Amino acid sequence: MAIEKLDPASFRPIVGIDLGTTNSAVAYIHEGRPHVIPSETGERLLPSVVLLDAEGQVVVGQDARDGLVAMPDRAIAAVKRLMGTSDTIKLGSQTFLPEEISALILKELRQRLVTIYGEQMVEAVITVPAYFNDAQRRATKQAGELAGFVVERIINEPTAAALAYGLDHSGDHKHVLVYDLGGGTFDVSVVTLEEGVLEVKASNGNRRLGGEDFDWRLVDWMAGQVYETSGVDPREDLRARAILKELAERAKWTLSDEPEATIESPLLMVHDDHPVILQTKIHRDQFVSMIQPWLDETFTLVMDVLQQAELGPDAIDEVLLVGGSTRIPRVHEMIAQYFGRPARSEVDPELVVALGAAVQAGIKSGALSNSGIVATDVAPFSMGIATARPFGYGWRPGYFAPIIKRNTAVPCTQTQIFTTLSDGQDTIEVEVYQGEDELVANNYNLGSFLLNGIPSAPAGTENIEVTFRYNLNGILEATARIISTKHAKSIVVQDGLERHSASALEQSRARLEALWDNMLETQPVQTSLDDEFADVFEVDDETLTEKDFALELADQAEVTMKDLEALMQETTDKAERKRLISCLEKIKGALTAEDPNTLQDAIDEALDLLFDLES
Ligand code: ADP
Ligand code: MG
């Protein structure tokens, strides 16, 4: 019997991506092992910072990060915190949605893949924190699509970490605690392994606690030293503040390897024509005592998560350290003390999530087909519909009937039977919610639809079967079926929520593309991109950019007006109609006046409104 040999070239191009709050990274499977793909200059991490410079060019990564403190109105960091909201982000004169900023970060990572995959379509597995809800997962998926990836799957970061450690095939039953202390967030999760399936059992965290806090604490301390010697507070000077932040982070890194760090800046700023200098030393113990309150807080959360998972510290088989801030030796000490055993940190804590996402990608593509890994995920929230309960002589509506319970392994399909409330009822409204509360009002509405055509019958005789199908990308399909007539109706929640988003998505993609090309045009030409962008370099770019901008804006206006009109047809709400009409008028006015700035503002306002109304 012959054994088929897989040809590596036949594997689908698929990568794993850690889209982090502070840093992002991309990895793939090569010769049976996950590898992070570095930038052309050898950087493996990409700071998750986007800056729009004075010429309107997009800068992503370290250069953007360098400009963050000095140009706060042109740069954005930690956009991950805004994912799933409709908050707009203003960079210079342009406004962006959170998923658009994330898409720019992902586009930069896509550049790193050109040497391996060229320009072909690449699939991606992208990670998100275990606590991300549906809207946040969808926004992440959308960011991937905007960046030109086919998003194969969204997986939980702690699950990815466990995959990177190969824990999925390391025994048949295991409890793993993943302690993730990054730049801006702390997450702790209990992941269990049962029969080759990894599940996040419980997770907890503080979304505002991380390495950045430690940096700013050091900045305050250094500023105090400067004040003592010079009488000036350097934090009030934007440039000096930026230098201090940078010095603080470096000192923090040194203290992870050495017992002491020297901090020096010969010219922090100029005050009264005199240079203000900083020259000091800090010992690791001093630093640890500064950050100890935050570390203690992480352990309170560790205890909470263990309680949620109904496990004691001795029931944990492995502790995995994830996130750059776990390089701080005090973190290792505290873990060893609490769990009575050292944590595992052999895999680079800043890359482990991307590497694990690549393992998941490899399982999908066949590059790791012999590993025997199944790796599924779990539903992070319960999902169900609104129902009524008997109350006195009548019914009280607004109760949540979960159909898929939280922590159910996904993909999954679950069905429940419901019935009519009143005699002759011919229609039911199926309202889909996500959450854990008994009352739907306290949960998150995912969408709703009407199922009509129920045959006339006494209350409680016609049965309606409601089926929820939840896939690994966190997308839910809800179907309601009248059993007697087989008549059925469904929604896929992603589409249900974003009826108009196909054109918005196109629009947004085109805009990012334009910004991106503009950026590549003025950057030094990279040899591998020479050919592809040859045409762009040949044209007279001044006129092209202006004309392009005007044309693109006019296109955008047209699409936006269509969307507004479509929604106007549908809405029955007077106030909504009024707002839609006002937006339409504004766009039309700006088009007639041929004023691009007003037009851009009007379009932005309309997009905001569309997003508001659609969700
Ligand atoms: P995120 O998950 O938020 O994207 P990362 O896991 O990339 O974050 O961690 C970034 C944080 O790790 C930053 O605050 C950085 O300063 C910190 N960090 C990186 N290396 C070290 C080190 N050697 N010692 C202490 N902190 C570190
Ligand atoms: Mg992270």
GROMACS .gro file of C-alpha atoms and ligand atoms in nm, residues 18 20-21 23 80 157 180 182 185 322-323 353, ligand 2:
model
   13
   18ASP     CA    1  -0.218   3.788   1.652
   20GLY     CA    2  -0.274   4.262   1.950
   21THR     CA    3  -0.354   4.575   2.147
   23ASN     CA    4   0.183   4.451   1.901
   80LYS     CA    5  -0.839   4.693   1.965
  157GLU     CA    6  -0.596   3.390   2.224
  180ASP     CA    7  -0.153   3.701   2.960
  182GLY     CA    8   0.044   4.250   2.756
  185THR     CA    9  -0.453   4.451   2.901
  322VAL     CA   10   0.176   3.506   2.746
  323GLY     CA   11   0.241   3.876   2.671
  353VAL     CA   12  -0.035   3.367   2.022
  617MG      MG   13  -0.147   3.987   2.326
   0.00000   0.00000   0.00000
